[in-house]
XYZ file of N, CA and C in Angstrom:
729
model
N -1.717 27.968 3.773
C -1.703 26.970 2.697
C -0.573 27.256 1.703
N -0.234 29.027 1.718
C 0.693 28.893 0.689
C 1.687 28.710 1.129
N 2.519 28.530 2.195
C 3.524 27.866 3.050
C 3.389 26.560 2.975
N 2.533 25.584 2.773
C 2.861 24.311 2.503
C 3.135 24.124 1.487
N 2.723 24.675 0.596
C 2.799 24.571 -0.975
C 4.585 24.824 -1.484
N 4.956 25.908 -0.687
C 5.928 26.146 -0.505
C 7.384 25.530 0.147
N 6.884 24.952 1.323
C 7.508 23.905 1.583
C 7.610 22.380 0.733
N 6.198 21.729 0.316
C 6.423 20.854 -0.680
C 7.287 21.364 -1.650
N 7.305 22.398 -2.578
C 8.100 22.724 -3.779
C 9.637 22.876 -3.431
N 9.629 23.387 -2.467
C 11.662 22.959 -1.684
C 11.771 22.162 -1.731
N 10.722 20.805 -1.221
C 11.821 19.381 -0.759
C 12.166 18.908 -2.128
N 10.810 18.814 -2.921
C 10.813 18.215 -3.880
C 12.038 18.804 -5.188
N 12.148 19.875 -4.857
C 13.426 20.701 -5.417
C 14.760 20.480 -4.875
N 14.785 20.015 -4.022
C 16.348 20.116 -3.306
C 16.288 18.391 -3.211
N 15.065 17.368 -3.822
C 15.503 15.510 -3.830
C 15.101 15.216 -5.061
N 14.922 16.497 -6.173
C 14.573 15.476 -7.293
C 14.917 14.253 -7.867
N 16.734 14.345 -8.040
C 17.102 13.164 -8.480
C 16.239 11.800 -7.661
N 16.489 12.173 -5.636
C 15.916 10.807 -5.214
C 14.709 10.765 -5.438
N 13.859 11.748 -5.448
C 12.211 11.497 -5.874
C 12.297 10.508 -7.168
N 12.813 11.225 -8.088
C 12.436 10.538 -9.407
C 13.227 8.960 -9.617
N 14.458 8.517 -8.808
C 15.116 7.361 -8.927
C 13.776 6.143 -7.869
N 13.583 6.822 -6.722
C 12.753 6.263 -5.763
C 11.546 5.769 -6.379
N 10.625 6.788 -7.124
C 9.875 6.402 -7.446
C 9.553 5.133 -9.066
N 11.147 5.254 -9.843
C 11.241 4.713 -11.046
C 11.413 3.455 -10.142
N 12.341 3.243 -9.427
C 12.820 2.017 -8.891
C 11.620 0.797 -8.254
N 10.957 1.799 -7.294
C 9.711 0.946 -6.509
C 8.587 0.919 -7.348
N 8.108 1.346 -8.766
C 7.447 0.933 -10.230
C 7.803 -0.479 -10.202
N 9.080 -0.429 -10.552
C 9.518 -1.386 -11.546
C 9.622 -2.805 -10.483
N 9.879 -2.463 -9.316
C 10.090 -3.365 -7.788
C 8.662 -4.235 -7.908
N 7.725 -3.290 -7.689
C 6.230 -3.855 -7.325
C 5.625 -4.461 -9.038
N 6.380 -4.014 -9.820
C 5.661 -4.942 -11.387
C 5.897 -6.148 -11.246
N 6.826 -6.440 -10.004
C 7.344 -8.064 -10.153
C 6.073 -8.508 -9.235
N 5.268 -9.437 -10.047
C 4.055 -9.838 -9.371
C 4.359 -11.450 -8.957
N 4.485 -11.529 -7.678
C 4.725 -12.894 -7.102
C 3.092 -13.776 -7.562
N 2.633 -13.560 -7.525
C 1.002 -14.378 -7.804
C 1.144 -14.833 -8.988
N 1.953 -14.100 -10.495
C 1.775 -14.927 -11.856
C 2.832 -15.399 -11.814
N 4.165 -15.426 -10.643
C 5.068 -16.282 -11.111
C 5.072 -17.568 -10.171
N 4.379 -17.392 -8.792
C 4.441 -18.924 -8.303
C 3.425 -19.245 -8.545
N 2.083 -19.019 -9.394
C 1.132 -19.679 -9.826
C 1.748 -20.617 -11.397
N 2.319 -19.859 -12.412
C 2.964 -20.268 -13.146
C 3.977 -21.350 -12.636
N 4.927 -21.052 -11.645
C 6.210 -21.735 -11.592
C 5.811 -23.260 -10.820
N 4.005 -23.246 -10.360
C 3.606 -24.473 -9.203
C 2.398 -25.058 -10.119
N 1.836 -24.384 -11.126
C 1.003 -25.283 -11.320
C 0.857 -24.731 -13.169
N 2.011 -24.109 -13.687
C 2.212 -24.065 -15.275
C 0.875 -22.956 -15.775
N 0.014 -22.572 -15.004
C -1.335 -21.601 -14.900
C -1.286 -20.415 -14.578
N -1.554 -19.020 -15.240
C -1.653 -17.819 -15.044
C -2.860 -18.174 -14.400
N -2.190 -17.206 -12.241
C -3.073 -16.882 -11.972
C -4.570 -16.277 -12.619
N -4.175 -15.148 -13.266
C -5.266 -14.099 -13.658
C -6.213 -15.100 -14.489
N -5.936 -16.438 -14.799
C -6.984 -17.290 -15.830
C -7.874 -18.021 -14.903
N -7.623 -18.085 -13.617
C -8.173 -18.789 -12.884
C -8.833 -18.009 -11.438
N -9.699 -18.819 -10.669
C -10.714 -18.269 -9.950
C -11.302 -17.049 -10.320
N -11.109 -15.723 -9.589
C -11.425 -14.286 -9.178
C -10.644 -13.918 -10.448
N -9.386 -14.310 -10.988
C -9.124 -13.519 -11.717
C -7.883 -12.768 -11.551
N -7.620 -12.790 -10.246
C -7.315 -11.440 -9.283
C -5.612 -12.229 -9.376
N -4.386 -11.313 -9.421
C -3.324 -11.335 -9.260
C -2.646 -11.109 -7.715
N -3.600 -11.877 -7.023
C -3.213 -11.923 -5.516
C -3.319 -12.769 -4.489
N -3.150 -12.757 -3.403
C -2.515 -14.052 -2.623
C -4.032 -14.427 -2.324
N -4.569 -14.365 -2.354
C -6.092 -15.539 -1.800
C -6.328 -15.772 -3.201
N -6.239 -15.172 -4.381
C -6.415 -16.372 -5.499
C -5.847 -17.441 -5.580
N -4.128 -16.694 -5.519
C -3.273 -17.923 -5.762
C -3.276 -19.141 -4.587
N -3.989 -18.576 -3.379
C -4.284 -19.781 -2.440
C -5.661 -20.339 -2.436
N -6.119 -20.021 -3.637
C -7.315 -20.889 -4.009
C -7.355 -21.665 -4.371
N -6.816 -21.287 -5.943
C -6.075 -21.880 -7.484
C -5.223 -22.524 -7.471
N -3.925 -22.157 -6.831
C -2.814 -22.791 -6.789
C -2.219 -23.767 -5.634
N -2.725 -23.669 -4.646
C -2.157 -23.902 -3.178
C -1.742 -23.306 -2.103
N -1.626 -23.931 -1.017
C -1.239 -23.362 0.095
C 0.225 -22.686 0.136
N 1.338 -23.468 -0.666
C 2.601 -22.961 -0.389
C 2.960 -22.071 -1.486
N 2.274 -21.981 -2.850
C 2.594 -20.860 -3.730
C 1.569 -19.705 -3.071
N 0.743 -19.684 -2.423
C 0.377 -18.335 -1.819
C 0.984 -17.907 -0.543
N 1.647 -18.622 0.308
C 2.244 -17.931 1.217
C 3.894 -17.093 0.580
N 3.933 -18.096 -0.133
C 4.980 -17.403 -1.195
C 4.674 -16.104 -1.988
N 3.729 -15.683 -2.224
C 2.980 -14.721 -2.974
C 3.250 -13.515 -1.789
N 2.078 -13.800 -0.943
C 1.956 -13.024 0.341
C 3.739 -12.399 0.285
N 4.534 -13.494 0.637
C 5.873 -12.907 1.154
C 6.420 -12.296 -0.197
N 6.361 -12.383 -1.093
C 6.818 -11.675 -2.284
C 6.449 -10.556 -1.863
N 5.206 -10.186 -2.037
C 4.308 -8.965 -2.494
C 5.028 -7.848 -0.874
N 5.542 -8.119 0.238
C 5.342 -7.258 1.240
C 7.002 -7.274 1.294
N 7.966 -8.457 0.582
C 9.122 -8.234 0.477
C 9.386 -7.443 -0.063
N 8.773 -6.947 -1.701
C 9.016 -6.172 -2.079
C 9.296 -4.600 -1.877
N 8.205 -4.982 -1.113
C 7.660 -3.260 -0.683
C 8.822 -3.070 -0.062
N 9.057 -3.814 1.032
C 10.544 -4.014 2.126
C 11.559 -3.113 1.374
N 12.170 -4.077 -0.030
C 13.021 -3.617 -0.527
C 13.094 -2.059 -1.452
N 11.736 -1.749 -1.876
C 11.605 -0.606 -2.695
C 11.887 0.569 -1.386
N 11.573 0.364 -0.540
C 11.648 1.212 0.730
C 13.075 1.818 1.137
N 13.587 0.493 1.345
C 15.106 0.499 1.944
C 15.806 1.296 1.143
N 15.647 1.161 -0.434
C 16.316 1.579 -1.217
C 16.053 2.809 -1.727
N 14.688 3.121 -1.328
C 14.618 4.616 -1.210
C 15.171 5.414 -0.669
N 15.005 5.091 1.132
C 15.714 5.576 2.226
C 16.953 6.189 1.946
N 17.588 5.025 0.977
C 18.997 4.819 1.228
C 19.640 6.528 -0.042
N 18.409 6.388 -1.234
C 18.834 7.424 -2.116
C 18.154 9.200 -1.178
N 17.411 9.032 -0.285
C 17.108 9.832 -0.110
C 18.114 10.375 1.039
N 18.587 9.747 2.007
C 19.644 9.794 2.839
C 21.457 10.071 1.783
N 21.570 9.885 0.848
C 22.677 9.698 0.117
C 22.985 11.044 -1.228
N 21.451 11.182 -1.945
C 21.020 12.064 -2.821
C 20.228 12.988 -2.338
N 19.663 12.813 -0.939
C 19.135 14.153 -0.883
C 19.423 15.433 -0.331
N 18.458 16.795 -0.374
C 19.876 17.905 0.795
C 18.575 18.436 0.797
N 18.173 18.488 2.192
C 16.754 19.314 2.682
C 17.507 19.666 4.046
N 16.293 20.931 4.102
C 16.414 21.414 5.616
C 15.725 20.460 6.332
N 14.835 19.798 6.036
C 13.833 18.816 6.870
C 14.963 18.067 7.616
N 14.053 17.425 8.985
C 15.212 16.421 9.958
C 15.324 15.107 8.610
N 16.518 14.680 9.117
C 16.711 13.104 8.308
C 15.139 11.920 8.246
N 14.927 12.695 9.558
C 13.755 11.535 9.772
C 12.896 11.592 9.057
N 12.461 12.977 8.769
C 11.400 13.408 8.563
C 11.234 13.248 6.472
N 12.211 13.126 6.497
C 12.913 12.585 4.710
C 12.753 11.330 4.920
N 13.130 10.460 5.304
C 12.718 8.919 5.706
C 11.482 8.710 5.684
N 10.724 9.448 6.104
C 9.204 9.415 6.306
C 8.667 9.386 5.012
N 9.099 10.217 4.313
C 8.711 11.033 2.847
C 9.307 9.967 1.711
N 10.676 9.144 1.914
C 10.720 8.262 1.006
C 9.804 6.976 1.407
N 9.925 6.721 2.154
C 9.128 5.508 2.765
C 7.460 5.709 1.829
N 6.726 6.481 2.313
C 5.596 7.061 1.283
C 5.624 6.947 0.231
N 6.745 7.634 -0.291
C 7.171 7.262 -2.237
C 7.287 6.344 -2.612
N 8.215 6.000 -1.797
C 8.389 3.953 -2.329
C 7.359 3.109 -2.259
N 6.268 3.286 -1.356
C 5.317 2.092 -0.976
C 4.268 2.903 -2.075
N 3.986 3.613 -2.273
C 2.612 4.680 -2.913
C 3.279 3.755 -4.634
N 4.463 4.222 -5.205
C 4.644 3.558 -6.837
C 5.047 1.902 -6.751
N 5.439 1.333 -5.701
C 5.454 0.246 -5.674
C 4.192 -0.565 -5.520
N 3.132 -0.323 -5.112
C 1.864 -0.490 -5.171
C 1.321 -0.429 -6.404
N 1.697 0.877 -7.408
C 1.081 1.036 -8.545
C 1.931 0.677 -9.328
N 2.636 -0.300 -8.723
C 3.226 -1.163 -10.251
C 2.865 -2.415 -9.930
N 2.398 -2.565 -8.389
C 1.545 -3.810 -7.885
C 0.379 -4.152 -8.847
N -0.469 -3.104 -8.702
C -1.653 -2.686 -9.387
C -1.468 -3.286 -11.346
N -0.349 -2.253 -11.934
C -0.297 -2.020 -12.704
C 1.473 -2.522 -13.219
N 1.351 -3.852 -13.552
C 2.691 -4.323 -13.589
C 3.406 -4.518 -15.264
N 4.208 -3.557 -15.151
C 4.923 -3.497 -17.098
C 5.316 -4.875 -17.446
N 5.672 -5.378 -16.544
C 5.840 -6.844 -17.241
C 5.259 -7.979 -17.405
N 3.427 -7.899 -16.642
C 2.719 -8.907 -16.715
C 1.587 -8.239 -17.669
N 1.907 -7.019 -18.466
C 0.343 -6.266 -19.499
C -0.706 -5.889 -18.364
N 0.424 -4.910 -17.578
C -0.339 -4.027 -16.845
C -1.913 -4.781 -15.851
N -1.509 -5.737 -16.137
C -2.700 -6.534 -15.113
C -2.377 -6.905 -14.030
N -2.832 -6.223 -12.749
C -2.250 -6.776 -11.562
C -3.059 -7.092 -10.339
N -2.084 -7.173 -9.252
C -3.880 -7.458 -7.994
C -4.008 -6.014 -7.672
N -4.507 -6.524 -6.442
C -5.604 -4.979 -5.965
C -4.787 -4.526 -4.580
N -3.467 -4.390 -4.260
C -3.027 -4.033 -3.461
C -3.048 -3.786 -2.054
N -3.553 -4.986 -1.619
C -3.780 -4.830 -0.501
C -2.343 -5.009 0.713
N -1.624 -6.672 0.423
C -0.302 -6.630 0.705
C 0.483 -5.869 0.644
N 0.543 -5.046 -0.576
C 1.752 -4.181 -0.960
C 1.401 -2.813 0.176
N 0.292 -2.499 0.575
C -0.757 -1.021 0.924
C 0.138 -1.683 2.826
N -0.208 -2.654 2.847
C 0.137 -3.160 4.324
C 1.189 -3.406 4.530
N 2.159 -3.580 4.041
C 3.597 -3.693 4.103
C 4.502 -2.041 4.623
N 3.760 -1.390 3.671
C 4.121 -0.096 3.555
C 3.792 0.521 4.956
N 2.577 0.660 5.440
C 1.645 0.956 6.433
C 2.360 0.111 7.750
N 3.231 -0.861 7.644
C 4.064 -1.321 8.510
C 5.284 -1.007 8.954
N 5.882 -0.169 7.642
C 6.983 0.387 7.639
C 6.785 2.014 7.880
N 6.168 2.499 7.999
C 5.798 3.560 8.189
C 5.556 3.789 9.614
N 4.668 3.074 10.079
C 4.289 3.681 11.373
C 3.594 2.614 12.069
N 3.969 1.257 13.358
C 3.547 0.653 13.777
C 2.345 0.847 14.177
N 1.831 1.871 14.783
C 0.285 2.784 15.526
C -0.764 2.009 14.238
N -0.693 2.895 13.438
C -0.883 2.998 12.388
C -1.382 1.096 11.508
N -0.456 0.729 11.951
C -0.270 -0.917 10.880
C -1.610 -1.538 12.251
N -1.866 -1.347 13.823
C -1.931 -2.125 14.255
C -3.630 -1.720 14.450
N -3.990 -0.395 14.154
C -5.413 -0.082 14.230
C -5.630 -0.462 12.913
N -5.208 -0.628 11.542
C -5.498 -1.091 10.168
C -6.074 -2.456 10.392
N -4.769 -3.303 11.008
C -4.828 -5.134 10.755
C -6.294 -5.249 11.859
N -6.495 -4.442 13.059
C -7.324 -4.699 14.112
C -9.004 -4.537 13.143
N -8.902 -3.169 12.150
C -10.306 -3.594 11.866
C -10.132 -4.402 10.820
N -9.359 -4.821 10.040
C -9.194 -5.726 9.041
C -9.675 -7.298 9.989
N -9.114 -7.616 10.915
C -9.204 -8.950 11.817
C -10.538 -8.723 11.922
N -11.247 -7.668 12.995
C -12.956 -7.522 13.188
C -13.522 -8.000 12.226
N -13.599 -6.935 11.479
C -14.702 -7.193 10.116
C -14.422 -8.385 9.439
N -13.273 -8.922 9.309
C -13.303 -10.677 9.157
C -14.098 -11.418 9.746
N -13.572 -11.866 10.834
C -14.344 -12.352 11.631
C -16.058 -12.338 11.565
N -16.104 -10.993 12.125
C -17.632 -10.930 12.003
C -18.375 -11.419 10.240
N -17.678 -10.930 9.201
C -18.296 -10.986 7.988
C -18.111 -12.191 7.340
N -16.662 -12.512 7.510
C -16.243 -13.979 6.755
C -15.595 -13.711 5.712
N -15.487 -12.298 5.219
C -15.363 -11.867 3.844
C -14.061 -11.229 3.512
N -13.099 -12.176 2.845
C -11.677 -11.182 3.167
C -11.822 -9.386 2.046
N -12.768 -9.623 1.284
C -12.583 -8.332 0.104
C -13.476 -7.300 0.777
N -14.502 -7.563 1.939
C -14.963 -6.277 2.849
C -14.198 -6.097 4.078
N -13.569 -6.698 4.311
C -12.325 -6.587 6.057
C -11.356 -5.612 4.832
N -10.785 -6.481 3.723
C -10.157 -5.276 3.071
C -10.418 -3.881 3.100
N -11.601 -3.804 2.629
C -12.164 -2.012 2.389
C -12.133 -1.358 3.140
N -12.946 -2.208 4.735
C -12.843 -1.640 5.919
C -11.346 -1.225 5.919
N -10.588 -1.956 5.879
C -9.357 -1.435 6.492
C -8.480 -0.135 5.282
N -9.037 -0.502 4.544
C -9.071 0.575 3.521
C -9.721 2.098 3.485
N -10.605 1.990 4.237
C -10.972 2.611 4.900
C -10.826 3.547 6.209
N -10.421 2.960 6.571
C -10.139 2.886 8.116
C -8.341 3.370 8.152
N -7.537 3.364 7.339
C -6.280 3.591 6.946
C -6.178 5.477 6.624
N -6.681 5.955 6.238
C -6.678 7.554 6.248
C -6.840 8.220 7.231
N -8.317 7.473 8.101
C -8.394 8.236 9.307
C -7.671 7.547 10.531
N -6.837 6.630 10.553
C -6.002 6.162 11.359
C -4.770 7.123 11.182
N -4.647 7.315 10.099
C -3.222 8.016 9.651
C -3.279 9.831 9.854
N -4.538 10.309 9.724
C -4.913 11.628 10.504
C -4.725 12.194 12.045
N -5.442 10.585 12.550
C -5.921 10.762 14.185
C -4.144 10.596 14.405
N -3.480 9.571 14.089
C -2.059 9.638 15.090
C -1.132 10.494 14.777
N -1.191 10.957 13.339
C 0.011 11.823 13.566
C -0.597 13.679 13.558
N -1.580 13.972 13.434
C -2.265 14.967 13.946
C -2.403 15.150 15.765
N -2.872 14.365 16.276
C -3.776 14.273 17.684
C -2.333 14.186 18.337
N -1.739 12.559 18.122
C -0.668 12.487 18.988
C 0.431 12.983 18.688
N 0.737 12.979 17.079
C 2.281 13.840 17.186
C 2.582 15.097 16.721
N 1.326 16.256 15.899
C 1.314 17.171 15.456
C 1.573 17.828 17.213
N 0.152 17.563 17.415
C -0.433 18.490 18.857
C 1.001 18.814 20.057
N 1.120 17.915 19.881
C 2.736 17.088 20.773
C 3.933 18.444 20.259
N 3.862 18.911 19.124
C 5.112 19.238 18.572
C 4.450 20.008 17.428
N 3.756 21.141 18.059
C 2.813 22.167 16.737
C 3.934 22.885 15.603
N 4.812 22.355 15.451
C 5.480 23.393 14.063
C 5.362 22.896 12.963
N 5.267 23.973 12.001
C 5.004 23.755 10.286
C 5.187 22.504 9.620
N 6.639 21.966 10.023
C 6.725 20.946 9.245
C 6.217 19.617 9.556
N 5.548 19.601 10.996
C 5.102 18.803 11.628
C 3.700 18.634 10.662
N 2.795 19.856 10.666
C 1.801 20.071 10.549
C 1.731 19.311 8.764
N 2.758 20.059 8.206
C 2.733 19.441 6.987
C 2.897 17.847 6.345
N 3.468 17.471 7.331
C 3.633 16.068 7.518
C 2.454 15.770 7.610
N 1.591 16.203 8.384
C -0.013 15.296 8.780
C -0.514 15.570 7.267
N -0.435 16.702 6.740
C -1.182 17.063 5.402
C -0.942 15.678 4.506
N 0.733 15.753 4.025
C 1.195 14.534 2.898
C 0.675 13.592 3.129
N 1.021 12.607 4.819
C 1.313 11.293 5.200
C -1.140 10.872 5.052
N -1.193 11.953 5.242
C -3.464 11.861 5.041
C -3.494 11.846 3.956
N -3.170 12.919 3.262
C -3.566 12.537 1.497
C -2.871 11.458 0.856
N -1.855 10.843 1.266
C -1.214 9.267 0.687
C -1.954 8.489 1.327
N -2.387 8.349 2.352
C -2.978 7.453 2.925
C -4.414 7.365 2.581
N -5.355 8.372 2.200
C -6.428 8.870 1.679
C -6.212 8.430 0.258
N -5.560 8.224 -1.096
C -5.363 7.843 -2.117
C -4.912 6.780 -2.202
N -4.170 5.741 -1.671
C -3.833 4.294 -1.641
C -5.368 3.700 -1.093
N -5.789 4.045 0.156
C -7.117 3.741 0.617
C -8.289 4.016 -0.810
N -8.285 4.835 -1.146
C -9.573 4.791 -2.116
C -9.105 4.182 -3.625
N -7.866 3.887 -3.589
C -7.328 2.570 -4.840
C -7.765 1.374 -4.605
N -7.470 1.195 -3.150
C -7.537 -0.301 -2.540
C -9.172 -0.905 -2.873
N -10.158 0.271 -2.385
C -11.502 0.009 -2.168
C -12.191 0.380 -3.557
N -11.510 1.215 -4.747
C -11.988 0.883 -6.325
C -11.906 -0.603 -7.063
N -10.249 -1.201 -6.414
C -10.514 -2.250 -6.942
C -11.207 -3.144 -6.493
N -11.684 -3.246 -5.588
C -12.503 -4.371 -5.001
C -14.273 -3.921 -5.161
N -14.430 -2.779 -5.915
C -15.602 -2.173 -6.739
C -16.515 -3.318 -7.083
N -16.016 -5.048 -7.193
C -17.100 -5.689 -8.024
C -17.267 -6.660 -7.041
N -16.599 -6.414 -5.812
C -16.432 -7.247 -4.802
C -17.698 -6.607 -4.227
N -17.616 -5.289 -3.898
C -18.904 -4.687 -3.173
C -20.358 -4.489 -4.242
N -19.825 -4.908 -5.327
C -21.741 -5.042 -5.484
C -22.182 -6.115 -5.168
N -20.780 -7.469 -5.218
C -21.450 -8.840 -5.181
C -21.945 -8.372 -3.116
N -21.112 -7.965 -2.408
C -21.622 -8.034 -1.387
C -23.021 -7.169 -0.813
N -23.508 -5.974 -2.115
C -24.929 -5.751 -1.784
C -25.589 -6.395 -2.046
N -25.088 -7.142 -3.331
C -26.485 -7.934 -3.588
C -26.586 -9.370 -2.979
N -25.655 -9.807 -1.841
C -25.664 -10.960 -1.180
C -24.953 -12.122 -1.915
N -23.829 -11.725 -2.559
C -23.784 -12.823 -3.580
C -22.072 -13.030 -3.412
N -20.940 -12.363 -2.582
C -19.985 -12.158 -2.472
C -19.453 -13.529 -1.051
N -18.776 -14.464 -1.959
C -18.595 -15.683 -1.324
C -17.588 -15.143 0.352
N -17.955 -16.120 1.094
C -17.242 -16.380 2.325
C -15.962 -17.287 2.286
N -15.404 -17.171 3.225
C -14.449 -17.763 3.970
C -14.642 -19.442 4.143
N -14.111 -20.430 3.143
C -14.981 -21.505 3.280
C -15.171 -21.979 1.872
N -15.766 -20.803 1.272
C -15.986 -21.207 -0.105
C -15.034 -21.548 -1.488
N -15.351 -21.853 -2.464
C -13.968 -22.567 -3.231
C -13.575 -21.512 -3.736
N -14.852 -19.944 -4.191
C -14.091 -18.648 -4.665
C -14.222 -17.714 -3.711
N -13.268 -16.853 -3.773
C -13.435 -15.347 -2.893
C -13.369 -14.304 -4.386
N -13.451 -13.615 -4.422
C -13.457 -12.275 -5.432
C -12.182 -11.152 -4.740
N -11.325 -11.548 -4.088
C -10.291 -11.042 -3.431
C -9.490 -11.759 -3.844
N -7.830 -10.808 -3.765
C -6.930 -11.792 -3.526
C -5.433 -10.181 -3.814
């Protein structure tokens, strides 16, 4: 353990500048909340005043319409796109590790999607009110590791289906996102290739994936009481408590 500890404190020592530019940049990337500006820019209405509340694409395709939420949707996962790239690009440019290139790619990719999320969440320019990250969590989880994006969306699709309920297919997959992110790069690519930095990789890429997952499933906290107590609308209905 004290070899990982050790290894984290190198990288993060030898990329501060890109750690700290990466992570200021994909903040400020993900504060841009597509939901209060094509709800505003299509129907003159802050999302957050209307339906759920919620600063995200099934509100704004409640509230607002069909074409300011597909617009939302593509905002929210463009972003991520771009906070990413531009990580990559400082971490490939500003950084100097012994780690492979790739394996730094890996590590900005994480950074960028992990604060771009929590400026999803938590956006400086809309008074810190934001959605519940689910787009931004899946975008990232796409760019990261296809395996990974396609066992997420698979129980996200199930538990739809079966439930009707997009804010419990969320959790599930919120859920279901840590130990997806354990089993493949532990089982198939640690085991595959047992050295340290491998190993340490499974450590970071589980505990990011383990902390975006239990963000995702706090905010949707009022979603799951309405769904113990039977009261958490379906697929169909004029509100969802998601978005």
């Amino acid at each position: 353990m004290a070899g990982f500890f050790t290894q984290i404190g190198t990288f993060l020592g030898q990329n501060i500048w890109a750690v700290i530019l990466t992570a200021a940049i994909a903040y400020l990337l993900g504060s841009i909340s597509s939901a209060v500006i094509f709800s505003r820019l299509f129907t003159g209405k802050d999302v957050r005043t209307q339906g759920s509340g919620n600063a995200g694409m099934t509100n704004v395709l409640r509230s607002s319409g069909k074409l300011p939420g597909i617009l939302t949707a593509v905002g929210d996962v463009a972003k991520v796109a771009v906070a990413i790239l531009i990580g990559r690009l400082l971490f490939e440019h500003l950084g100097a590790s012994e780690l492979a290139l790739e394996t730094r790619m890996l590590y900005a990719t994480y950074l960028a999607g992990f604060f771009c999320t929590i400026g999803h969440l938590f956006p400086c320019y809309f008074g810190f009110k934001g959605g519940k990250g689910v787009l931004t969590t899946a975008g990232m989880i796409l760019f990261v590791d296809w395996r990974i994006f396609l066992i997420v969306v698979a129980v996200f699709v199930v538990v739809l289906a079966l439930s009707k309920m997009v804010s419990l297919a969320s959790v599930s997959a919120a859920v279901a996102y840590p130990l997806a992110t354990f089993s493949i790069t532990y089982f198939l690519d640690y085991l595959s290739a047992p050295i340290r930095s491998q190993f340490t990789m499974v450590i970071v890429t589980t505990v990011v994936a383990l902390v975006m997952g239990v963000i995702v499933t706090v905010k949707h906290r009022t979603n799951l009481v309405r769904i113990f107590r039977g009261e958490e609308k379906r697929i169909g209905a004029k509100k969802e408590g998601n978005g």
